[in-house]
Amino acid sequence: MLKVENLYKTFAKNKPDEKNIFNGLNFCAKAGEFITIIGGNGAGKSTLMNIITGQTFPDSGKIR
Ligand SMILES: Nc1ncnc2c1ncn2[C@@H]1O[C@H](COP(=O)(O)OP(=O)(O)O)[C@@H](O)[C@H]1O
Ligand SMILES: [Mg+2]
């Protein structure tokens, strides 16, 4: 099971190009479950994958 709990991420906080990506994202994928992440260019799909794999740190929240 993969659980994303209360995930927050903002790039360039308090800067003119501040990008708020996640504001309390939650989801749970069960073992063997097929899920699709959809979103326009720049929505945060790659950032989500990078946080799940530990390449990028969230501001807060947990990956279990
Ligand atoms: N390391 C970074 N520093 C600053 N901004 C970033 C960084 N990585 C991604 N972003 C910005 O965060 C937003 C989401 O990016 P990304 O996760 O790559 O979107 P997607 O994969 O959905 O197209 C974009 O506006 C992107 O420019
Ligand atoms: Mg991407």
PDB file of C-alpha atoms and ligand atoms in Angstrom:
ATOM      1  CA  MET A   1       0.000   0.000   0.000  1.00  0.00           C
ATOM      2  CA  LEU A   2       1.146   3.518  -0.793  1.00  0.00           C
ATOM      3  CA  LYS A   3      -0.262   6.350   1.303  1.00  0.00           C
ATOM      4  CA  VAL A   4       0.265  10.036   0.629  1.00  0.00           C
ATOM      5  CA  GLU A   5      -0.784  11.989   3.698  1.00  0.00           C
ATOM      6  CA  ASN A   6      -1.468  15.710   3.910  1.00  0.00           C
ATOM      7  CA  LEU A   7       1.219  16.652   1.407  1.00  0.00           C
ATOM      8  CA  TYR A   8       2.266  20.293   1.039  1.00  0.00           C
ATOM      9  CA  LYS A   9       4.842  21.625  -1.419  1.00  0.00           C
ATOM     10  CA  THR A  10       5.633  25.135  -2.596  1.00  0.00           C
ATOM     11  CA  PHE A  11       8.601  26.028  -4.808  1.00  0.00           C
ATOM     12  CA  ALA A  12      10.269  29.443  -4.440  1.00  0.00           C
ATOM     13  CA  LYS A  13       8.297  30.316  -1.310  1.00  0.00           C
ATOM     14  CA  ASN A  14       7.893  34.079  -0.729  1.00  0.00           C
ATOM     15  CA  LYS A  15       9.489  34.845  -4.090  1.00  0.00           C
ATOM     16  CA  PRO A  16       7.801  36.437  -7.126  1.00  0.00           C
ATOM     17  CA  ASP A  17       7.798  33.093  -8.942  1.00  0.00           C
ATOM     18  CA  GLU A  18       6.323  31.192  -5.975  1.00  0.00           C
ATOM     19  CA  LYS A  19       4.625  27.953  -7.104  1.00  0.00           C
ATOM     20  CA  ASN A  20       2.204  26.299  -4.745  1.00  0.00           C
ATOM     21  CA  ILE A  21       1.978  22.687  -5.944  1.00  0.00           C
ATOM     22  CA  PHE A  22       0.279  20.643  -3.188  1.00  0.00           C
ATOM     23  CA  ASN A  23      -2.093  21.880  -0.520  1.00  0.00           C
ATOM     24  CA  GLY A  24      -2.864  18.900   1.677  1.00  0.00           C
ATOM     25  CA  LEU A  25      -2.898  16.136  -0.939  1.00  0.00           C
ATOM     26  CA  ASN A  26      -4.117  12.746   0.300  1.00  0.00           C
ATOM     27  CA  PHE A  27      -4.510   9.460  -1.517  1.00  0.00           C
ATOM     28  CA  CYS A  28      -4.079   5.773  -0.932  1.00  0.00           C
ATOM     29  CA  ALA A  29      -3.166   3.134  -3.534  1.00  0.00           C
ATOM     30  CA  LYS A  30      -3.685  -0.468  -2.529  1.00  0.00           C
ATOM     31  CA  ALA A  31      -1.247  -3.210  -3.514  1.00  0.00           C
ATOM     32  CA  GLY A  32      -1.844  -4.163  -7.152  1.00  0.00           C
ATOM     33  CA  GLU A  33      -4.188  -1.244  -7.753  1.00  0.00           C
ATOM     34  CA  PHE A  34      -3.751   0.592 -11.065  1.00  0.00           C
ATOM     35  CA  ILE A  35      -4.029   4.341 -10.724  1.00  0.00           C
ATOM     36  CA  THR A  36      -3.478   7.203 -13.154  1.00  0.00           C
ATOM     37  CA  ILE A  37      -2.264  10.680 -12.249  1.00  0.00           C
ATOM     38  CA  ILE A  38      -3.563  13.299 -14.659  1.00  0.00           C
ATOM     39  CA  GLY A  39      -2.913  17.032 -14.806  1.00  0.00           C
ATOM     40  CA  GLY A  40      -1.873  19.735 -17.250  1.00  0.00           C
ATOM     41  CA  ASN A  41       1.703  20.763 -17.912  1.00  0.00           C
ATOM     42  CA  GLY A  42       3.182  22.046 -14.646  1.00  0.00           C
ATOM     43  CA  ALA A  43       0.428  20.630 -12.447  1.00  0.00           C
ATOM     44  CA  GLY A  44       2.931  18.732 -10.293  1.00  0.00           C
ATOM     45  CA  LYS A  45       2.872  15.149 -11.591  1.00  0.00           C
ATOM     46  CA  SER A  46       6.670  14.808 -11.758  1.00  0.00           C
ATOM     47  CA  THR A  47       7.035  16.564  -8.405  1.00  0.00           C
ATOM     48  CA  LEU A  48       4.653  14.020  -6.865  1.00  0.00           C
ATOM     49  CA  MET A  49       6.695  11.115  -8.292  1.00  0.00           C
ATOM     50  CA  ASN A  50       9.922  12.730  -7.079  1.00  0.00           C
ATOM     51  CA  ILE A  51       8.506  13.138  -3.580  1.00  0.00           C
ATOM     52  CA  ILE A  52       7.291   9.517  -3.514  1.00  0.00           C
ATOM     53  CA  THR A  53      10.740   8.264  -4.599  1.00  0.00           C
ATOM     54  CA  GLY A  54      12.570  10.581  -2.183  1.00  0.00           C
ATOM     55  CA  GLN A  55      14.240  12.748  -4.848  1.00  0.00           C
ATOM     56  CA  THR A  56      12.388  15.840  -3.618  1.00  0.00           C
ATOM     57  CA  PHE A  57      11.327  16.675  -0.074  1.00  0.00           C
ATOM     58  CA  PRO A  58       7.837  17.900   0.723  1.00  0.00           C
ATOM     59  CA  ASP A  59       7.342  20.963   2.937  1.00  0.00           C
ATOM     60  CA  SER A  60       5.198  18.731   5.129  1.00  0.00           C
ATOM     61  CA  GLY A  61       3.232  15.532   4.909  1.00  0.00           C
ATOM     62  CA  LYS A  62       4.117  11.851   4.876  1.00  0.00           C
ATOM     63  CA  ILE A  63       4.674   9.079   2.344  1.00  0.00           C
ATOM     64  CA  ARG A  64       4.045   5.649   3.814  1.00  0.00           C
TER      65      ARG A  64
HETATM   66  N1  LIG B   1      13.076  22.234  -8.623  1.00  0.00           N
HETATM   67  C1  LIG B   1      12.148  23.139  -8.932  1.00  0.00           C
HETATM   68  N2  LIG B   1      12.287  24.441  -8.590  1.00  0.00           N
HETATM   69  C2  LIG B   1      11.333  25.347  -8.878  1.00  0.00           C
HETATM   70  N3  LIG B   1      10.178  25.074  -9.511  1.00  0.00           N
HETATM   71  C3  LIG B   1       9.977  23.801  -9.877  1.00  0.00           C
HETATM   72  C4  LIG B   1      10.942  22.761  -9.597  1.00  0.00           C
HETATM   73  N4  LIG B   1      10.460  21.587 -10.089  1.00  0.00           N
HETATM   74  C5  LIG B   1       9.256  21.870 -10.619  1.00  0.00           C
HETATM   75  N5  LIG B   1       8.965  23.189 -10.498  1.00  0.00           N
HETATM   76  C6  LIG B   1       7.734  23.857 -10.944  1.00  0.00           C
HETATM   77  O1  LIG B   1       6.647  23.204 -10.311  1.00  0.00           O
HETATM   78  C7  LIG B   1       5.539  23.058 -11.215  1.00  0.00           C
HETATM   79  C8  LIG B   1       5.196  21.600 -11.346  1.00  0.00           C
HETATM   80  O2  LIG B   1       6.220  20.971 -12.087  1.00  0.00           O
HETATM   81  P1  LIG B   1       6.153  19.434 -12.500  1.00  0.00           P
HETATM   82  O3  LIG B   1       5.977  18.613 -11.267  1.00  0.00           O
HETATM   83  O4  LIG B   1       7.350  19.162 -13.328  1.00  0.00           O
HETATM   84  O5  LIG B   1       4.808  19.391 -13.357  1.00  0.00           O
HETATM   85  P2  LIG B   1       4.271  18.258 -14.372  1.00  0.00           P
HETATM   86  O6  LIG B   1       5.169  17.063 -14.277  1.00  0.00           O
HETATM   87  O7  LIG B   1       2.860  17.986 -13.923  1.00  0.00           O
HETATM   88  O8  LIG B   1       4.288  18.900 -15.726  1.00  0.00           O
HETATM   89  C9  LIG B   1       5.975  23.736 -12.519  1.00  0.00           C
HETATM   90  O9  LIG B   1       5.497  25.064 -12.498  1.00  0.00           O
HETATM   91  C10 LIG B   1       7.489  23.701 -12.438  1.00  0.00           C
HETATM   92  O10 LIG B   1       8.041  24.790 -13.153  1.00  0.00           O
HETATM   93 MG    MG B   2       6.323  16.000 -15.617  1.00  0.00          MG
END
